mmCIF file of C-alpha atoms in Angstrom:
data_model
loop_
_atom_site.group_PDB
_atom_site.id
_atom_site.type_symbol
_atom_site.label_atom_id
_atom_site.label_comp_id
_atom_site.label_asym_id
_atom_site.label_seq_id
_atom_site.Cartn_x
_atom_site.Cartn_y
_atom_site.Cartn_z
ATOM 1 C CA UNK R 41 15.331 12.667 21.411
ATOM 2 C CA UNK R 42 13.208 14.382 18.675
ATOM 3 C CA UNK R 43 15.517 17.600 18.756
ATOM 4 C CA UNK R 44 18.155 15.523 17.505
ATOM 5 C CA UNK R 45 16.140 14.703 14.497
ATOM 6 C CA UNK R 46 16.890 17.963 12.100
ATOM 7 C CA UNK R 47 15.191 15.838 8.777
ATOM 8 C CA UNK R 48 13.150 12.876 7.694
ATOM 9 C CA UNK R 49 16.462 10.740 7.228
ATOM 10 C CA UNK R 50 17.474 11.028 11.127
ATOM 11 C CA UNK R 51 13.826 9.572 11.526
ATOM 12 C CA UNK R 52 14.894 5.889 9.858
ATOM 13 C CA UNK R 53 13.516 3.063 11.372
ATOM 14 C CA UNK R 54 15.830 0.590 8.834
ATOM 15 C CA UNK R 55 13.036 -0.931 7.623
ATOM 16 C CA UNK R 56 13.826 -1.796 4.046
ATOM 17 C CA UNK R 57 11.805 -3.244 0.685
ATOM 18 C CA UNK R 58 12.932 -6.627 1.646
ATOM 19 C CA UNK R 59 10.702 -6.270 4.593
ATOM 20 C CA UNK R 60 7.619 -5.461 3.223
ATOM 21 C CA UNK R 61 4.763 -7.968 3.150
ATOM 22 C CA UNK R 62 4.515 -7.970 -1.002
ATOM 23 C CA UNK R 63 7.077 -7.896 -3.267
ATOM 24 C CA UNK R 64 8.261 -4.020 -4.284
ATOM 25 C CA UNK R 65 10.600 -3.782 -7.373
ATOM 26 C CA UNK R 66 11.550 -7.455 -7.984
ATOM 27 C CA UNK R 67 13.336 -9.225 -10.280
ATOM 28 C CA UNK R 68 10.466 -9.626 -12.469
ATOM 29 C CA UNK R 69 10.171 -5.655 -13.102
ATOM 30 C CA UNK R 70 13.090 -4.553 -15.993
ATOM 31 C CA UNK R 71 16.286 -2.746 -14.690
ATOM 32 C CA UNK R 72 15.075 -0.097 -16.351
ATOM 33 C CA UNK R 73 12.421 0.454 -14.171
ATOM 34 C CA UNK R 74 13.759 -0.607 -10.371
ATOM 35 C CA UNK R 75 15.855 2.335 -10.024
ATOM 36 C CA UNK R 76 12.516 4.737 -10.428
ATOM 37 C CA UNK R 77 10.710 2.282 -8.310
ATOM 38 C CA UNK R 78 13.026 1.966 -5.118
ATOM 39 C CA UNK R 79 13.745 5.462 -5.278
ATOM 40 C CA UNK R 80 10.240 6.022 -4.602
ATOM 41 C CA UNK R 81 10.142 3.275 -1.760
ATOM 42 C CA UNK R 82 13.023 5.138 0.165
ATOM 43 C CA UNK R 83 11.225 8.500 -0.013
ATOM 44 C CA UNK R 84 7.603 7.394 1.027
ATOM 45 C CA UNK R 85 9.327 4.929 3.381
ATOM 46 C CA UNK R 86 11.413 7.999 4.970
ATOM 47 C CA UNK R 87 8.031 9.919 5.291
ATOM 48 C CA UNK R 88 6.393 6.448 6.845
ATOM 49 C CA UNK R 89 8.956 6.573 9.284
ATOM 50 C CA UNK R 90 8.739 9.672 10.124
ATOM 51 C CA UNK R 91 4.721 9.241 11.069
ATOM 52 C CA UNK R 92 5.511 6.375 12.757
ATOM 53 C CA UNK R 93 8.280 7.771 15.360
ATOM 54 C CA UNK R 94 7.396 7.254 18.470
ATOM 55 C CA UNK R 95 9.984 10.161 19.649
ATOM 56 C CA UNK R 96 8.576 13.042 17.971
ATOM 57 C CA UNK R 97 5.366 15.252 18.354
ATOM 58 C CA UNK R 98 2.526 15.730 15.608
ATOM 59 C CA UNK R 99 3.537 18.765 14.806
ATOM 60 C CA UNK R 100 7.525 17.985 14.763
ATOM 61 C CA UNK R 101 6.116 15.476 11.871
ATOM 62 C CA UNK R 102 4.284 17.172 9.650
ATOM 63 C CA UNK R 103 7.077 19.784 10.305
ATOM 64 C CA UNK R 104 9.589 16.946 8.709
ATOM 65 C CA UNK R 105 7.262 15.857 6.520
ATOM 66 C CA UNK R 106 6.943 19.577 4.754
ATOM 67 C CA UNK R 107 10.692 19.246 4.842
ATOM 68 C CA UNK R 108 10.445 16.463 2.774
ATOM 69 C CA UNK R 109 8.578 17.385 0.321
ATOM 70 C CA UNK R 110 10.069 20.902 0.033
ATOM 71 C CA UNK R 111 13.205 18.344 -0.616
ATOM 72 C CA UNK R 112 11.501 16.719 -3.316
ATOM 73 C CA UNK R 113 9.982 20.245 -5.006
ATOM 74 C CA UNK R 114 13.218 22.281 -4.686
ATOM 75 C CA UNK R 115 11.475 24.333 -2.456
ATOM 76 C CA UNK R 116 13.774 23.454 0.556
ATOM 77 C CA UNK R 117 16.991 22.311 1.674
ATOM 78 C CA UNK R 118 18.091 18.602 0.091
ATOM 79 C CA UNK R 119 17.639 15.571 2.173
ATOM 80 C CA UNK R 120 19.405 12.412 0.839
ATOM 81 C CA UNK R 121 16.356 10.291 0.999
ATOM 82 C CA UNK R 122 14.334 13.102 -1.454
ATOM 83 C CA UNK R 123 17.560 13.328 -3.886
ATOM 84 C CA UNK R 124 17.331 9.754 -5.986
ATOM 85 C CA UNK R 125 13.357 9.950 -6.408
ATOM 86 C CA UNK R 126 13.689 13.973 -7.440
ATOM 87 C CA UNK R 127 16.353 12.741 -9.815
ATOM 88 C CA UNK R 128 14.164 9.729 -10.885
ATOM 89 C CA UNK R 129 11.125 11.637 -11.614
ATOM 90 C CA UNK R 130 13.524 14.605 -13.485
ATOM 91 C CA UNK R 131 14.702 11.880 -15.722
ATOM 92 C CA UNK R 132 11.583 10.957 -17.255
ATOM 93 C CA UNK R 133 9.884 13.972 -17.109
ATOM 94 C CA UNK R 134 7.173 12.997 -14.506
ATOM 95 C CA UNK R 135 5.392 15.282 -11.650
ATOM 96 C CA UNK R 136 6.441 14.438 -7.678
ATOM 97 C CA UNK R 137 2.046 14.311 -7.503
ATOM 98 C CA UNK R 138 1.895 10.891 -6.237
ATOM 99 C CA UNK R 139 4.865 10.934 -3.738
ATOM 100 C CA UNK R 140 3.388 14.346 -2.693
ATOM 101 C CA UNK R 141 0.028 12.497 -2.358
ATOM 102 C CA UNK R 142 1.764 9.959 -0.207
ATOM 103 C CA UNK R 143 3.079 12.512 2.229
ATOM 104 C CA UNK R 144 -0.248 14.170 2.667
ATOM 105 C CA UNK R 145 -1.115 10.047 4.280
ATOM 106 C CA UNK R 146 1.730 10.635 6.262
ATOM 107 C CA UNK R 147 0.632 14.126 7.599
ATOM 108 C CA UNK R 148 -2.724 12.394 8.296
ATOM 109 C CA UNK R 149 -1.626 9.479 9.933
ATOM 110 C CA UNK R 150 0.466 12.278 12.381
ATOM 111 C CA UNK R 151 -3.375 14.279 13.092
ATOM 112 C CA UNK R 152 -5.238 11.085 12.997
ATOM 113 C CA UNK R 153 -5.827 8.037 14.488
ATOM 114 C CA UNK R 154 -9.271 6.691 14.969
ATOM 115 C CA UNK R 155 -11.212 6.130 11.420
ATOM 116 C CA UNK R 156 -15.041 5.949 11.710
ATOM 117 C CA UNK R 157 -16.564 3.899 8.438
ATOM 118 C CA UNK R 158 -15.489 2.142 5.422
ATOM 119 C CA UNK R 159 -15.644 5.136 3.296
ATOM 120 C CA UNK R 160 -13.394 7.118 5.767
ATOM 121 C CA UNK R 161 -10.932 4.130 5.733
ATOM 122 C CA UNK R 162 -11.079 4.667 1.432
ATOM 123 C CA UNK R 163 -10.433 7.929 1.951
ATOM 124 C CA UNK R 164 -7.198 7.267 3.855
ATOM 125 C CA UNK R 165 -5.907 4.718 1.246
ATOM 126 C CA UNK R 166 -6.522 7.221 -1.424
ATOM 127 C CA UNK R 167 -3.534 9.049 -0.426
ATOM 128 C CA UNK R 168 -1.851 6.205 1.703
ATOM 129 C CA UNK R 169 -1.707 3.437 -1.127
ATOM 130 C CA UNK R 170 -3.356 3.988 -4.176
ATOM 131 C CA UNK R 171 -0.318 6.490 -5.419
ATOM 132 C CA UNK R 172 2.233 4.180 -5.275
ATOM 133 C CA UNK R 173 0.138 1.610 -8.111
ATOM 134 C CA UNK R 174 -0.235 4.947 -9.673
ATOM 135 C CA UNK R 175 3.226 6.370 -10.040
ATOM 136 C CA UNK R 176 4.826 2.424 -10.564
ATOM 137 C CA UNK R 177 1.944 2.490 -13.991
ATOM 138 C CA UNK R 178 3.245 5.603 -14.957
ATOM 139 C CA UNK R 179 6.726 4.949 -14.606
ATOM 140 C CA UNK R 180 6.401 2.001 -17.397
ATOM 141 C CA UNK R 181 4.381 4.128 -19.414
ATOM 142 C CA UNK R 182 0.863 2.732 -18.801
ATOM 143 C CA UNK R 183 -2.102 4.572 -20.096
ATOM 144 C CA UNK R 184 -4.100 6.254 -16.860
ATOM 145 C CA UNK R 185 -7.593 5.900 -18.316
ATOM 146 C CA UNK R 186 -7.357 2.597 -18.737
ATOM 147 C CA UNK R 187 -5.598 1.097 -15.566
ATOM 148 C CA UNK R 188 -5.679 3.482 -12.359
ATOM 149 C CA UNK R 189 -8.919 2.400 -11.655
ATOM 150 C CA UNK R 190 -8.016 -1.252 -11.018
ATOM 151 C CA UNK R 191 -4.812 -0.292 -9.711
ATOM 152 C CA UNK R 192 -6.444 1.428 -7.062
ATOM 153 C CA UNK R 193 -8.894 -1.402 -6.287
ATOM 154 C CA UNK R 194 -5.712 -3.733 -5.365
ATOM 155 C CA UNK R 195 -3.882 -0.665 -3.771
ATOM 156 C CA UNK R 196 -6.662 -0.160 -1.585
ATOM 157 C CA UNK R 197 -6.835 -3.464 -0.381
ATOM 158 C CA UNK R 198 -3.033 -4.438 0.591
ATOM 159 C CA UNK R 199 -3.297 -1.184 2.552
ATOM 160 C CA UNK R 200 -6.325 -2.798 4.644
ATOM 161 C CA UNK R 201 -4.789 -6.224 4.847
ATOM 162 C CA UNK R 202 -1.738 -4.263 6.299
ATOM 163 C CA UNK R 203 -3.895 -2.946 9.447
ATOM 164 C CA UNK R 204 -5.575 -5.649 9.421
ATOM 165 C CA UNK R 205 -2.479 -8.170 9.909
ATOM 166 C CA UNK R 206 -1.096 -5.374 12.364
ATOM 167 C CA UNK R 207 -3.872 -4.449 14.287
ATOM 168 C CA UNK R 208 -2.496 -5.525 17.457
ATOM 169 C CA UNK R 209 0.619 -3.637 16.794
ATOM 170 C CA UNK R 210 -0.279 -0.223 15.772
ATOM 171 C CA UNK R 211 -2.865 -0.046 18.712
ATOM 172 C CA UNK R 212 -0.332 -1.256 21.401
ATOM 173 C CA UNK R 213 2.645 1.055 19.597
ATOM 174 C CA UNK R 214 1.074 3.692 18.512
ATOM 175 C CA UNK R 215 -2.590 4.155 19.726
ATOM 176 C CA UNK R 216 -3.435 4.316 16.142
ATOM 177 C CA UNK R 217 -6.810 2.216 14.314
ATOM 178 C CA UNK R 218 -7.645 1.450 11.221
ATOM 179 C CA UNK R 219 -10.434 -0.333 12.274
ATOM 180 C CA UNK R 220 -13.706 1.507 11.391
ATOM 181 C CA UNK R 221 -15.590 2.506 14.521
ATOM 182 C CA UNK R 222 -18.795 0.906 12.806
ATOM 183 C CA UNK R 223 -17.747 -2.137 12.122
ATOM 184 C CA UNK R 224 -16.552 -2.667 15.980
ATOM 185 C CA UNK R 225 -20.196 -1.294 16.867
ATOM 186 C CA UNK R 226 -22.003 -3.548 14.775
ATOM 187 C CA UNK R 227 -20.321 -6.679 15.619
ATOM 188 C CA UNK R 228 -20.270 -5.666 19.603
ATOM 189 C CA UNK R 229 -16.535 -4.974 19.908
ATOM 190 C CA UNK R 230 -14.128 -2.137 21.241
ATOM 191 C CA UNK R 231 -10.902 -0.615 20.408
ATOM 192 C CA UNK R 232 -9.391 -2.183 23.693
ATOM 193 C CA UNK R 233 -9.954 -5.683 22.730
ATOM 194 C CA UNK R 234 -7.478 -5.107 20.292
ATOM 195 C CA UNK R 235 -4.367 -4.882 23.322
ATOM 196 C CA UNK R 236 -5.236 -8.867 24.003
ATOM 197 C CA UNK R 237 -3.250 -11.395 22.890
ATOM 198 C CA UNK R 238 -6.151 -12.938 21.215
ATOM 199 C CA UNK R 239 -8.932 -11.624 19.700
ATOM 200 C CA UNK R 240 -12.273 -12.082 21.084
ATOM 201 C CA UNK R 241 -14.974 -13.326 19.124
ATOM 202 C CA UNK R 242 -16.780 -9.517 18.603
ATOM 203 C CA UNK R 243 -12.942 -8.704 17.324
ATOM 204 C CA UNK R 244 -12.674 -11.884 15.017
ATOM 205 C CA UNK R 245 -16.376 -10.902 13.701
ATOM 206 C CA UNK R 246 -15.022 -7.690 12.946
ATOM 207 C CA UNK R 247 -11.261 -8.607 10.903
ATOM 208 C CA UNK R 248 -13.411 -11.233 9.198
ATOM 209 C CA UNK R 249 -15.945 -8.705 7.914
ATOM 210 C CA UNK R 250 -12.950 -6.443 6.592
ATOM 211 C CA UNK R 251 -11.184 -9.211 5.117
ATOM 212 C CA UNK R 252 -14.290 -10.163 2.695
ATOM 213 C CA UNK R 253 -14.302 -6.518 2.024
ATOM 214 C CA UNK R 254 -11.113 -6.509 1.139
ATOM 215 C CA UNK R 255 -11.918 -9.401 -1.373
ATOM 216 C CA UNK R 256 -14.429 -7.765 -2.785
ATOM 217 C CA UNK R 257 -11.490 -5.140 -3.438
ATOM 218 C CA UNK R 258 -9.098 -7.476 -4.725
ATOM 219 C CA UNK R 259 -11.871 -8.992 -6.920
ATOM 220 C CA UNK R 260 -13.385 -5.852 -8.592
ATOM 221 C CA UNK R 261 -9.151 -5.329 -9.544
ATOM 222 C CA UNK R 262 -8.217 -9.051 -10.586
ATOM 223 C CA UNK R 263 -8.254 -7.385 -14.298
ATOM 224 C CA UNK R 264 -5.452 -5.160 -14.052
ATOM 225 C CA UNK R 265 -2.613 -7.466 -15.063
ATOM 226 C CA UNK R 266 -4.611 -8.462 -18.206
ATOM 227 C CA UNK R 267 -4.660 -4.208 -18.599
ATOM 228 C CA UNK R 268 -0.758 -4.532 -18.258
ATOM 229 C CA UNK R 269 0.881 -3.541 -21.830
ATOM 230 C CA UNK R 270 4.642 -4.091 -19.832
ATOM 231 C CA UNK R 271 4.340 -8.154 -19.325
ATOM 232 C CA UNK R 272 7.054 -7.953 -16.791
ATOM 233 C CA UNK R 273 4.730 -5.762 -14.550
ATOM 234 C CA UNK R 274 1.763 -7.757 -15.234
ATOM 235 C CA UNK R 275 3.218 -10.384 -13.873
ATOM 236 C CA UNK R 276 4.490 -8.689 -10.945
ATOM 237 C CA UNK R 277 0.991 -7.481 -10.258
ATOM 238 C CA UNK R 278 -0.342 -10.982 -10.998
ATOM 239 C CA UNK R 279 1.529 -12.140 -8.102
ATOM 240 C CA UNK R 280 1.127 -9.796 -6.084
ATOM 241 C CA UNK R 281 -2.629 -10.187 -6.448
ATOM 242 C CA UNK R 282 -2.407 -13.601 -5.469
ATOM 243 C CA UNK R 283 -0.821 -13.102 -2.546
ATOM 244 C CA UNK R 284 -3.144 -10.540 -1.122
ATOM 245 C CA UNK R 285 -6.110 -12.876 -2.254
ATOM 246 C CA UNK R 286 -4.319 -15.978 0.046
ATOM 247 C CA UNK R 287 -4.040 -13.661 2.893
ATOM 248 C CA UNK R 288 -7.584 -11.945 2.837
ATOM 249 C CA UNK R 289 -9.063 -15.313 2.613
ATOM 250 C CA UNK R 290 -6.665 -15.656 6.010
ATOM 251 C CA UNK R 291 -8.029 -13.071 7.619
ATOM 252 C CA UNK R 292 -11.395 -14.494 7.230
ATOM 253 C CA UNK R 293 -10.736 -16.790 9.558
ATOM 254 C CA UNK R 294 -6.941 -16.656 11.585
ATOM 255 C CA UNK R 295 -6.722 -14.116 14.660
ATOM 256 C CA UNK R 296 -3.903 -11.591 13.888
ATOM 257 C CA UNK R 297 -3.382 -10.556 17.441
ATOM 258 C CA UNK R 298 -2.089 -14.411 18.596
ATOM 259 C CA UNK R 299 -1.198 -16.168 14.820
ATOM 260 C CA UNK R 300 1.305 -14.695 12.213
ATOM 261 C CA UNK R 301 -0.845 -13.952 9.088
ATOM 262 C CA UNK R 302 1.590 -13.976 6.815
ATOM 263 C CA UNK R 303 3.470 -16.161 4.130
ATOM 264 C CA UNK R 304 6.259 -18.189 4.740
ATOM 265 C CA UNK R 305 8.710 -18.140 2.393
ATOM 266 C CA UNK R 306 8.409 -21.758 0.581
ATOM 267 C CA UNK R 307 4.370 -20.250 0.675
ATOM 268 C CA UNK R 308 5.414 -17.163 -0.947
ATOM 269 C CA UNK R 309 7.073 -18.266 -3.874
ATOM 270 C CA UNK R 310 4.158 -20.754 -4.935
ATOM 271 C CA UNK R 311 1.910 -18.701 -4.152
ATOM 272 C CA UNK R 312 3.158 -16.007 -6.297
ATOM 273 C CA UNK R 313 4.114 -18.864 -9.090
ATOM 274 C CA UNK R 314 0.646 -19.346 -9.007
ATOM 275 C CA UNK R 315 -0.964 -16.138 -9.811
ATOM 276 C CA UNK R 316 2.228 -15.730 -12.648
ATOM 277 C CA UNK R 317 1.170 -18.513 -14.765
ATOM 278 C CA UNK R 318 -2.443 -17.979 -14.412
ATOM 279 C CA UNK R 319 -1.799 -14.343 -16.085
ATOM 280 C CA UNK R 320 0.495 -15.927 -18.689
ATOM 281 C CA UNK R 321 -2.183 -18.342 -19.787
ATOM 282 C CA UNK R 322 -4.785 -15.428 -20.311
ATOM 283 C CA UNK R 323 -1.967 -13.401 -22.056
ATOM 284 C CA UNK R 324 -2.695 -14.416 -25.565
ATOM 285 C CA UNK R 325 -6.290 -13.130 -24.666
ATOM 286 C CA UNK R 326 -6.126 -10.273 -23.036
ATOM 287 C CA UNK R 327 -7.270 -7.910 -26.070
ATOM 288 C CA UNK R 328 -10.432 -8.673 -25.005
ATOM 289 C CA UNK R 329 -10.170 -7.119 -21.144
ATOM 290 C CA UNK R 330 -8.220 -4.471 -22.984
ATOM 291 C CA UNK R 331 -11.713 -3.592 -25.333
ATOM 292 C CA UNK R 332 -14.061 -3.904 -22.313
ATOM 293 C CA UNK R 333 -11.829 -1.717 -19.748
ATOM 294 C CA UNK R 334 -11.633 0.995 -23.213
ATOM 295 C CA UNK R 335 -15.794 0.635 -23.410
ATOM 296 C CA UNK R 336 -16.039 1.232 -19.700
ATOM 297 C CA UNK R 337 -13.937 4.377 -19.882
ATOM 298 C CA UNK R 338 -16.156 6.292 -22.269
ATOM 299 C CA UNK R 339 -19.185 5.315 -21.101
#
């Protein structure tokens, strides 16, 4: 099966942005801007995939992996899902860092699968989230200094309330855990618990635990859309916020291996609504999150 596969496009599971758990490129972000963005979806979803294959060996992915990027660089032969995003980032003069950076999650995620502490877990979502918020800022022309940091906060935590909602899944499929070791120690519970179809109370301890983490995430970054000169984005982010915030709070208390913890669709929108006019009411205010994220910077 894997020989078949000569580049990361043969690897495609045909997932797509629609299928994602938060929004990626909606209507609310300006034309301008969704082409950049969903290039950049298709090439870190291609590498995803590509970790994720079942078929192919660790070392067959980081070898398709390094063929990706090389794609993306020049450095190699094309591959169609490299071309758009190299084209993108040409276009507006910008560096392939942060899909590069996004790889380099993928290349871990093919050596790795067992994470031992909170900080290790950070570690991974440094490369494995926080460079999309990155490169989507810096494709509207946001200033770094001022916005990364909360960016990452928010990044950080949809990555975690991604293992968290597929727990169940990525151990069964893949033997792979993003649960820290510690945090199954101190609450009593073990990576096997998490093949049941419902999790026992150790395991519930445990999600629970990492979901108010993963609040505290999503509160130290609740500034960011007030940071947001591009309105459209900020009120992309503003929803997007708001949705991880209703899930978190979910995971607090639902069991992801035997309930879906996610948002229906009528949900969703008011949901989303929500967190939209709660960022356009601030709006007229916002010079003063603006001042205190500036004083913060040069301190």
């Amino acid at each position: 099966m894997s020989a078949s596969l000569q580049n990361a496009t043969d690897a495609r599971s045909g997932k797509g942005h629609r299928d994602e758990n938060f929004p990626v490129a909606s209507r609310l972000i300006h034309p301008r801007h969704r082409g950049a963005i969903l290039a950049f979806y298709d090439f870190v979803r291609a590498g995803d995939d590509v970790a994720d294959h079942n078929g192919l060996s660790p070392e067959r992915k980081i070898a398709l992996l390094d063929g990706l990027a090389d794609a993306l660089t020049g450095k190699g032969p094309a591959d169609s899902e490299a071309a758009p995003l190299r084209r993108e980032l040409a276009s507006r003069g910008l560096p392939p860092t942060h899909a590069l950076e996004l790889l380099d999650a993928f290349r871990m995620d093919a050596r790795k699968s067992r994470y031992a502490d909170w900080d290790e877990l950070i570690h991974y979502c440094r490369y494995s989230a926080m460079p999309v918020g990155r490169y989507v800022l810096d494709v509207h022309g946001e200033d770094p200094a001022r916005v990364w940091a909360a960016s990452d906060e928010i990044c950080a935590a949809l990555q975690i309330i991604n293992h968290l909602q597929d727990c169940g899944k990525d151990f069964r499929d893949l033997d792979r855990v993003y649960i820290p070791q510690d945090s199954l120690d101190r609450h009593g519970a073990d990576v096997a618990m998490l093949g049941a179809g419902r999790a026992s109370p150790q395991l519930r301890a445990v999600i629970a635990e990492l979901a108010e983490r993963t609040l505290e995430l999503l509160d130290a970054g609740a500034i960011l859309p007030d940071l947001i000169d591009d309105l459209r984005l900020s009120l992309e982010i503003a929803a997007i916020h708001r949705l991880a915030v209703v899930l978190a709070r979910g995971l607090t208390t639902r069991d992801p291996l035997s309930e879906t913890v996610h948002h229906g669709k009528a949900a969703f929108a008011l949901t989303a609504f929500g967190g939209i006019l709660g960022t356009l009411a601030r709006r007229p205010f916002r010079g003063r999150a603006v001042r205190a994220a500036a004083e913060g910077a040069h301190r």
